[in-house]
mmCIF file of the C-alpha atoms, coordinates in Angstrom:
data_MODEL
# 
_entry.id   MODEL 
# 
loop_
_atom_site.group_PDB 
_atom_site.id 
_atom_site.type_symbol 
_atom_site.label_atom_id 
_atom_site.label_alt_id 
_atom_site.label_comp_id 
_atom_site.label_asym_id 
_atom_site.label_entity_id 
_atom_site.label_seq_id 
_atom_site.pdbx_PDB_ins_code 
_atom_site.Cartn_x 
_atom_site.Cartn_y 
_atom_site.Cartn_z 
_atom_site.occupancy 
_atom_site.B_iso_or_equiv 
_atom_site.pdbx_formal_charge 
_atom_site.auth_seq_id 
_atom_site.auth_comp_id 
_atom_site.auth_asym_id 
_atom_site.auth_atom_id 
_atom_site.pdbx_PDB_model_num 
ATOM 1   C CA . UNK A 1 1   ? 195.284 127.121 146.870 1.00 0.00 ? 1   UNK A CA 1 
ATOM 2   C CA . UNK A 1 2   ? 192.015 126.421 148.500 1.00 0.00 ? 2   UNK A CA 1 
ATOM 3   C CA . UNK A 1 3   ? 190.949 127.683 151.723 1.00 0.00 ? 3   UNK A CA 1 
ATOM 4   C CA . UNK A 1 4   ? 187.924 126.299 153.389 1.00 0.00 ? 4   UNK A CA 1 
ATOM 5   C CA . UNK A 1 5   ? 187.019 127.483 157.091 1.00 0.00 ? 5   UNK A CA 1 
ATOM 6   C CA . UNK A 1 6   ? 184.787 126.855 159.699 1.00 0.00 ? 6   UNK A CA 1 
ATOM 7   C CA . UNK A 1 7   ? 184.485 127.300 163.562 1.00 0.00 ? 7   UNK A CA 1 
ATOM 8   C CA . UNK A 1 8   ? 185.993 124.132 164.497 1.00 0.00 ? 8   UNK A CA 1 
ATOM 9   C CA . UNK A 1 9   ? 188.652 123.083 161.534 1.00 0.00 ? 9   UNK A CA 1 
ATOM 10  C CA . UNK A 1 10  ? 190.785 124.903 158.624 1.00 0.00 ? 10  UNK A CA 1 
ATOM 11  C CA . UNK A 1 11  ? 191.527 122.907 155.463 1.00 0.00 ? 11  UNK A CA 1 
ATOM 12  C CA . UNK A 1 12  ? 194.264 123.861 153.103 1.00 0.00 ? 12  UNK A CA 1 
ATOM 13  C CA . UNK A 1 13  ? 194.026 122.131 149.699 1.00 0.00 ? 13  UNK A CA 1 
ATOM 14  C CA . UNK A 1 14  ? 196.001 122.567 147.163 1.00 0.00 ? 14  UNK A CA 1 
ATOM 15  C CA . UNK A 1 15  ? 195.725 122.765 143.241 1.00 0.00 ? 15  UNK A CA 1 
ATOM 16  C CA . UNK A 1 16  ? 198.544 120.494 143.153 1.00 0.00 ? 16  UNK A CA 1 
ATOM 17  C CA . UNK A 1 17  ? 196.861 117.915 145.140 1.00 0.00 ? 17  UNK A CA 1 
ATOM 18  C CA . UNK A 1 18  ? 193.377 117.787 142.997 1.00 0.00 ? 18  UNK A CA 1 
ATOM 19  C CA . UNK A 1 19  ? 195.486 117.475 139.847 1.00 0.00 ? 19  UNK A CA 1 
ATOM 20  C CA . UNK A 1 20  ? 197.211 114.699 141.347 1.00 0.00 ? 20  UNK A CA 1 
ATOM 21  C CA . UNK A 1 21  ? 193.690 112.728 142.217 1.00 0.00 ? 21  UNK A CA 1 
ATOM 22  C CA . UNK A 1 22  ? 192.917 113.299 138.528 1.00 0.00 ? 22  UNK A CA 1 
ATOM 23  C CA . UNK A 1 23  ? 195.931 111.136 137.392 1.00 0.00 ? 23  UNK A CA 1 
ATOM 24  C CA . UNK A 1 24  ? 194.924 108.782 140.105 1.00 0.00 ? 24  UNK A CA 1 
ATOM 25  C CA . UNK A 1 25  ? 191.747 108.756 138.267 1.00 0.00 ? 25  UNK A CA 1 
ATOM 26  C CA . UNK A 1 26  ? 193.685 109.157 134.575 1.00 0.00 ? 26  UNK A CA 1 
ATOM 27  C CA . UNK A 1 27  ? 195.533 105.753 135.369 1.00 0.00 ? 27  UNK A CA 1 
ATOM 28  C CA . UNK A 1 28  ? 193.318 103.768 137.049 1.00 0.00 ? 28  UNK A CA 1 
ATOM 29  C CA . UNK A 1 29  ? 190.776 104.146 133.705 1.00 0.00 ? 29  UNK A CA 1 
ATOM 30  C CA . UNK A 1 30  ? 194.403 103.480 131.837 1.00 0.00 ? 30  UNK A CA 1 
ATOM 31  C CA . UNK A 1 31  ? 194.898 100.267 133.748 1.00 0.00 ? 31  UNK A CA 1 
ATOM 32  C CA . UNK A 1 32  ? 191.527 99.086  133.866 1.00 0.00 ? 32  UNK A CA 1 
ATOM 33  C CA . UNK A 1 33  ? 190.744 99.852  130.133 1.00 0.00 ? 33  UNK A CA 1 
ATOM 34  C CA . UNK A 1 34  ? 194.267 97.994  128.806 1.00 0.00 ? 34  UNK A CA 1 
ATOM 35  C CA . UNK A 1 35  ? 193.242 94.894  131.252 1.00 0.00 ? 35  UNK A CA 1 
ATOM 36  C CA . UNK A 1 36  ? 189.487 94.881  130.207 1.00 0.00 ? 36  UNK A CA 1 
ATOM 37  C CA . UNK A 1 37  ? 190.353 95.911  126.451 1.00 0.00 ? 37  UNK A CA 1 
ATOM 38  C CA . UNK A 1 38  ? 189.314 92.342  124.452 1.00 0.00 ? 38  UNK A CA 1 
ATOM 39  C CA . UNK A 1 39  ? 186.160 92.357  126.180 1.00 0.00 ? 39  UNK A CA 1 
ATOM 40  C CA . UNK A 1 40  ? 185.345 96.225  126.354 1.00 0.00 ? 40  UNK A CA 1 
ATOM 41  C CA . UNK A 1 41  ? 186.636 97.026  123.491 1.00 0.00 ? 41  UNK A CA 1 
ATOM 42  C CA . UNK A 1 42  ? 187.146 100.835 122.725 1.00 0.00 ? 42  UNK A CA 1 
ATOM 43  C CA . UNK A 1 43  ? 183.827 101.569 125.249 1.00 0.00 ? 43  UNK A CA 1 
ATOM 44  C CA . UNK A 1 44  ? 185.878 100.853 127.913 1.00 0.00 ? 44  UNK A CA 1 
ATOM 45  C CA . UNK A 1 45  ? 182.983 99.573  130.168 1.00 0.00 ? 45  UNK A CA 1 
ATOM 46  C CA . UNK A 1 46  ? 183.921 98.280  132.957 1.00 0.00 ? 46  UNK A CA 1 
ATOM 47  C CA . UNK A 1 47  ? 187.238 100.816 133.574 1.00 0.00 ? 47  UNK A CA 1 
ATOM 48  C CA . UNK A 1 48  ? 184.333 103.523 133.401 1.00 0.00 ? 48  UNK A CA 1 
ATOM 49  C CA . UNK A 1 49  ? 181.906 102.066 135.816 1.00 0.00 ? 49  UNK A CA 1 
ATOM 50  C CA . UNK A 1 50  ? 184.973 101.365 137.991 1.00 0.00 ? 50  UNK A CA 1 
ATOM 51  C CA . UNK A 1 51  ? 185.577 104.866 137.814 1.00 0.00 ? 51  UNK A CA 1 
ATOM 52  C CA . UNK A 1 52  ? 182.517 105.810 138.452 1.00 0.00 ? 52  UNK A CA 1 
ATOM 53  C CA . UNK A 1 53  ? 181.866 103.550 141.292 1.00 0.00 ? 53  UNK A CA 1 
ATOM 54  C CA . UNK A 1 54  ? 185.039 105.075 143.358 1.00 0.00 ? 54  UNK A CA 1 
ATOM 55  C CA . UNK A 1 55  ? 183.413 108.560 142.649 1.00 0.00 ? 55  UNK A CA 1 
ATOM 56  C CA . UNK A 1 56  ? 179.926 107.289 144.124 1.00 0.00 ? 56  UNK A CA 1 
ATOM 57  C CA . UNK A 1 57  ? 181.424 105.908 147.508 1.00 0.00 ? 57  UNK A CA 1 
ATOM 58  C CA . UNK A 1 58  ? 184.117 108.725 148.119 1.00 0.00 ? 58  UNK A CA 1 
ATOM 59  C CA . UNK A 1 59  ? 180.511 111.003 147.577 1.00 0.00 ? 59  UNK A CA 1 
ATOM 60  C CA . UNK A 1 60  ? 178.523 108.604 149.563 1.00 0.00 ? 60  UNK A CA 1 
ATOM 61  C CA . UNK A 1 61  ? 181.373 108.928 152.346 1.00 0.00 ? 61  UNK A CA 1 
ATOM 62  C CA . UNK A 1 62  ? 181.223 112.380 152.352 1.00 0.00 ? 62  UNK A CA 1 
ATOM 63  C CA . UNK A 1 63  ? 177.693 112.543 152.345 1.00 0.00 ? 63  UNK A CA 1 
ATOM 64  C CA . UNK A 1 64  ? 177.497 110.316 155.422 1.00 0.00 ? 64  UNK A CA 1 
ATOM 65  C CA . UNK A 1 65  ? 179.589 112.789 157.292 1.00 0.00 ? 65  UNK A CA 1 
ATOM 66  C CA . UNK A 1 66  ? 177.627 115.586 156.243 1.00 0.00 ? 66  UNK A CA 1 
ATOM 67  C CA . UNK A 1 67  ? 174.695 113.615 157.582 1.00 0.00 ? 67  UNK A CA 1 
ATOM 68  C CA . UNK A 1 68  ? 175.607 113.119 160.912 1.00 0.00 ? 68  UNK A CA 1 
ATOM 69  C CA . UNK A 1 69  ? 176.620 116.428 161.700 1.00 0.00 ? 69  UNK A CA 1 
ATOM 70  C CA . UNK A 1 70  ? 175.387 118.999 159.926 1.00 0.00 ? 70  UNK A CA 1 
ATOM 71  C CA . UNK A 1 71  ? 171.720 117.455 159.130 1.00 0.00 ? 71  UNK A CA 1 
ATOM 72  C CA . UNK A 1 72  ? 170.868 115.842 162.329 1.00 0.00 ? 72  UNK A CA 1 
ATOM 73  C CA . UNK A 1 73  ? 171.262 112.187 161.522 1.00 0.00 ? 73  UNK A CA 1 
ATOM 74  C CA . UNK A 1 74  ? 168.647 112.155 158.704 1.00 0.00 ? 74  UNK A CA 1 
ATOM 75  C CA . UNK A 1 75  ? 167.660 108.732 157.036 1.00 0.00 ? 75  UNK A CA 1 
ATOM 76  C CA . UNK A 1 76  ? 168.900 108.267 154.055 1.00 0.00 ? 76  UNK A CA 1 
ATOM 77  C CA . UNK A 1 77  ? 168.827 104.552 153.174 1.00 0.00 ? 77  UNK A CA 1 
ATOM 78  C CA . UNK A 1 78  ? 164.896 103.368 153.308 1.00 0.00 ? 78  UNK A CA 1 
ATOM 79  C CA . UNK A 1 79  ? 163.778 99.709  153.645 1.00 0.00 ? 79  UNK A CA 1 
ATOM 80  C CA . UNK A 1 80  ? 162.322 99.682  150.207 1.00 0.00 ? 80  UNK A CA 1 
ATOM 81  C CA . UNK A 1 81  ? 164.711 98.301  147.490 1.00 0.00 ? 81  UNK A CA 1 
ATOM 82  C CA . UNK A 1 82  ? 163.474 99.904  144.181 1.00 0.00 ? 82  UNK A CA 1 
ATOM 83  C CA . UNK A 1 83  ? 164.222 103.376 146.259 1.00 0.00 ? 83  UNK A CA 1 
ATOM 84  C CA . UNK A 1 84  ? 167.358 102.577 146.770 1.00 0.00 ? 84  UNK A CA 1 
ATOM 85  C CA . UNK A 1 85  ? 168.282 101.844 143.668 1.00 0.00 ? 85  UNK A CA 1 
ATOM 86  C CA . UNK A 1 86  ? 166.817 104.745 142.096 1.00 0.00 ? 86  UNK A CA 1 
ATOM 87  C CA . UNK A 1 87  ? 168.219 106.902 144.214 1.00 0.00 ? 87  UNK A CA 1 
ATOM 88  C CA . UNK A 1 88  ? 171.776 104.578 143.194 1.00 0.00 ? 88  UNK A CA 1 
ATOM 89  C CA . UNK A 1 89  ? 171.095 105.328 139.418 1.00 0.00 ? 89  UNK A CA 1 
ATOM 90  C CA . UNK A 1 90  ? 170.225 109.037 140.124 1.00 0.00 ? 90  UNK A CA 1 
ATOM 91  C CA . UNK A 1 91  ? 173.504 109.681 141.646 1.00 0.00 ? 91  UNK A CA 1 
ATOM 92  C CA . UNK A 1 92  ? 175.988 107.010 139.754 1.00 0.00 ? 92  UNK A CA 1 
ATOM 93  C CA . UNK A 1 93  ? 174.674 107.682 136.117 1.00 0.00 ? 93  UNK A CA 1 
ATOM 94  C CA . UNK A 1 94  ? 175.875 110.993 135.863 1.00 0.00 ? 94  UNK A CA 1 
ATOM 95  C CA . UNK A 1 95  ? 179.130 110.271 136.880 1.00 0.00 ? 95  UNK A CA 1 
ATOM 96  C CA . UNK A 1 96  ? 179.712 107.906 134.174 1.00 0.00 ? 96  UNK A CA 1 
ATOM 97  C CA . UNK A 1 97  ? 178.079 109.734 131.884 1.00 0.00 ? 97  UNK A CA 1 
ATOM 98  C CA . UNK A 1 98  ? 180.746 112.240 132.777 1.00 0.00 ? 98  UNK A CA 1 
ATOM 99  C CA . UNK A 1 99  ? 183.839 109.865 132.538 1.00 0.00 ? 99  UNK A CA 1 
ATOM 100 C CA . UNK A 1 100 ? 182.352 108.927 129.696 1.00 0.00 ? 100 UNK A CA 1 
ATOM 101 C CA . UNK A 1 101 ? 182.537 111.900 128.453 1.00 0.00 ? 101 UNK A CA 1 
ATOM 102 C CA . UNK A 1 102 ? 186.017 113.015 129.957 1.00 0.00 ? 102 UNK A CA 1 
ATOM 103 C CA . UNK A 1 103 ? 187.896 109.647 128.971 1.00 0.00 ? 103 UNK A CA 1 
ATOM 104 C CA . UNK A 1 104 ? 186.125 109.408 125.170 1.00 0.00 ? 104 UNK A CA 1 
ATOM 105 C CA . UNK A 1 105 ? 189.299 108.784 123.065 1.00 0.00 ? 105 UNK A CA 1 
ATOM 106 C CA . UNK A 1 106 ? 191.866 109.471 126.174 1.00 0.00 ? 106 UNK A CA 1 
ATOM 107 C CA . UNK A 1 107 ? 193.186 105.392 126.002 1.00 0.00 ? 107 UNK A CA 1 
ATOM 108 C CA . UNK A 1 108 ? 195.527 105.857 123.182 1.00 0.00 ? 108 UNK A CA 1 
ATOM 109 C CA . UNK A 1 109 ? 196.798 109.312 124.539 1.00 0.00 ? 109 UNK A CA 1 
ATOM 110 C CA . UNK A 1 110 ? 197.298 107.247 127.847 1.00 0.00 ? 110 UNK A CA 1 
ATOM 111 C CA . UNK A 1 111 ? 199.023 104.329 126.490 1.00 0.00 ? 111 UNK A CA 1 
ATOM 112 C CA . UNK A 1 112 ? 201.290 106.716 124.940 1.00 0.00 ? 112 UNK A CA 1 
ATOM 113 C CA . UNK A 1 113 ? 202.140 108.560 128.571 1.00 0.00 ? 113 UNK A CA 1 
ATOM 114 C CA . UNK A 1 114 ? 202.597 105.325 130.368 1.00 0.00 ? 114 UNK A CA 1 
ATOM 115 C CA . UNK A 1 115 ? 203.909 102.710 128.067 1.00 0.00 ? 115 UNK A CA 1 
ATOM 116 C CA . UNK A 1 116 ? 207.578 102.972 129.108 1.00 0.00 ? 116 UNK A CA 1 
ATOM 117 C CA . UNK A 1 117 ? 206.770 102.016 133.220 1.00 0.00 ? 117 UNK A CA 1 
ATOM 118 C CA . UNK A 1 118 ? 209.656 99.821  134.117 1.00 0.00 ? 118 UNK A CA 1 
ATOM 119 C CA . UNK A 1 119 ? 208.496 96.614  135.507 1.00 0.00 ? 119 UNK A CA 1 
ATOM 120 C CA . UNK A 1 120 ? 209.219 97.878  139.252 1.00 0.00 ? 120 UNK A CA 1 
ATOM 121 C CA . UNK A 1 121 ? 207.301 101.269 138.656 1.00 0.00 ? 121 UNK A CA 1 
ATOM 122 C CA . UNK A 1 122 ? 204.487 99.217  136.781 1.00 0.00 ? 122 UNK A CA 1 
ATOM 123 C CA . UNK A 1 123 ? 204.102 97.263  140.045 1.00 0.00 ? 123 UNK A CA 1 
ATOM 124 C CA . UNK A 1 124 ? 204.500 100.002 142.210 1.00 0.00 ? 124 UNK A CA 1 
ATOM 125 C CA . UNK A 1 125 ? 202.015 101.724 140.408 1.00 0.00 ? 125 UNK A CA 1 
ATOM 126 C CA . UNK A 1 126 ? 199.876 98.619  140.136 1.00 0.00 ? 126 UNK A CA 1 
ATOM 127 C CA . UNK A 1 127 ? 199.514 98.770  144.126 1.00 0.00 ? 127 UNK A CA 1 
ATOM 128 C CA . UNK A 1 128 ? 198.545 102.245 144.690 1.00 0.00 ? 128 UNK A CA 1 
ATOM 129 C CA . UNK A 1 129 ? 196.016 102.110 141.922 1.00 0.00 ? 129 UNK A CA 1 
ATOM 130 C CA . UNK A 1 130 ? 194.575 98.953  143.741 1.00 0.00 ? 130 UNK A CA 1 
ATOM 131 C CA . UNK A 1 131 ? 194.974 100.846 147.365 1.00 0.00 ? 131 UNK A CA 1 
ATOM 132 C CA . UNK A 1 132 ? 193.738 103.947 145.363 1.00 0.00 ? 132 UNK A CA 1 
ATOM 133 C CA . UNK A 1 133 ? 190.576 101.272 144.195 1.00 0.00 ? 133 UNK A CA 1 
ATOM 134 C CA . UNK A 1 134 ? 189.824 100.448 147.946 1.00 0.00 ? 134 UNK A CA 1 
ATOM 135 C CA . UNK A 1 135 ? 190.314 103.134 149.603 1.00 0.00 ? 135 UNK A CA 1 
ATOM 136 C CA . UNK A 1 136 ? 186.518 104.379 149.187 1.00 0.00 ? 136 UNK A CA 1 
ATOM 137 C CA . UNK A 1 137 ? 185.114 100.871 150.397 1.00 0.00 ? 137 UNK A CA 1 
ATOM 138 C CA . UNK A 1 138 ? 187.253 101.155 153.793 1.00 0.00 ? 138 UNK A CA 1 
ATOM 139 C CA . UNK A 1 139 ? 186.498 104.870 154.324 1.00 0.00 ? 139 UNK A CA 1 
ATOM 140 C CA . UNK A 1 140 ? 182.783 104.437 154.020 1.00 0.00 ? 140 UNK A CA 1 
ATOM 141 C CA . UNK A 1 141 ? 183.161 101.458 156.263 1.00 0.00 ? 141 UNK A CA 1 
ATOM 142 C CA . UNK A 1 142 ? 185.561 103.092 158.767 1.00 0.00 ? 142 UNK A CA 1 
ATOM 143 C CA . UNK A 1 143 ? 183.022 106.386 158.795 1.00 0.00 ? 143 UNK A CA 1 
ATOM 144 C CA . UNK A 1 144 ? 179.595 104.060 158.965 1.00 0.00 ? 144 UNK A CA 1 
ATOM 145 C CA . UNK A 1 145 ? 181.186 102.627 162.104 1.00 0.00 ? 145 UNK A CA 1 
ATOM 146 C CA . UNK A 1 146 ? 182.503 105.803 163.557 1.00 0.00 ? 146 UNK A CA 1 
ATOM 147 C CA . UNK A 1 147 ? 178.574 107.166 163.504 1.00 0.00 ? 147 UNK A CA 1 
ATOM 148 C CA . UNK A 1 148 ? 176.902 103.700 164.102 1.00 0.00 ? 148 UNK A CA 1 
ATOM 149 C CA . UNK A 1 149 ? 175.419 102.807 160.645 1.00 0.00 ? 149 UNK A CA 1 
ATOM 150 C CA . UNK A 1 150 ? 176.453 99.585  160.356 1.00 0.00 ? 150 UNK A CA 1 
ATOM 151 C CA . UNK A 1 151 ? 173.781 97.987  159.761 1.00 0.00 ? 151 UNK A CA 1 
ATOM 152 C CA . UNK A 1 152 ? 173.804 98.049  155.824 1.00 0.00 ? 152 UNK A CA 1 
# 
């Protein structure tokens, strides 16, 4: 288990609970990849930059936090476009470079894990992995309004 500490809260996180945010991740590429599979082909494309993009708000959400109370508020979003989407591409491409990575050749092994779902655990399945998809978008909106950023 994982401790962390400070002044004002104690987290407790266990191993048990990362590993089973990896096989959120592990079947939402799964999903994605068998959906997208006659137009990806074996790159996978879009289930990666899905991937990725979940990764790059639950960070950005975080980051936010971090922002508004442990760095005074700082600016981090700047009028100028081509910034921001630098600073986008500086952040994002490594994680799919790293999914890349991690889910190169991982389909088949997949398909193999999860080809037996019932229809009833498929769909159950089917709407976490969509919950587990959105769940990013409303936390970063749901934290932007709790410290007044709104504005976007």
């Amino acid at each position: 288990d994982i401790i962390v500490k400070s002044r004002s809260f104690k987290m407790e996180v266990s191993i048990n609970t990362w590993i089973m945010i990896g096989k959120f991740f592990d079947y939402t590429f799964y999903r994605l990849a068998k959906r997208y599979i006659k137009t990806d082909g074996c790159n996978h494309f879009t289930a990666l930059v899905s991937i990725s993009l979940i990764q790059f708000l639950y960070l950005l959400t975080v980051f936010a936090i971090i922002n508004k109370f442990l760095l005074g508020d700082l600016t981090y979003i700047t009028s100028n476009r081509l910034i921001n989407l630098a600073i986008f591409g500086a952040v994002f491409l490594p994680f799919y470079f790293f999914n890349k990575r991690k889910y190169k050749g991982k389909y088949f092994i997949f398909r193999e894990r999860w080809k037996n779902e019932t229809k009833k655990i498929k769909f159950r399945n089917g709407l976490l992995m969509i919950l587990f998809m959105i769940s990013p978008l409303i936390s970063l909106f749901l934290v932007a309004f709790w410290i007044g950023k709104t504005n976007f």
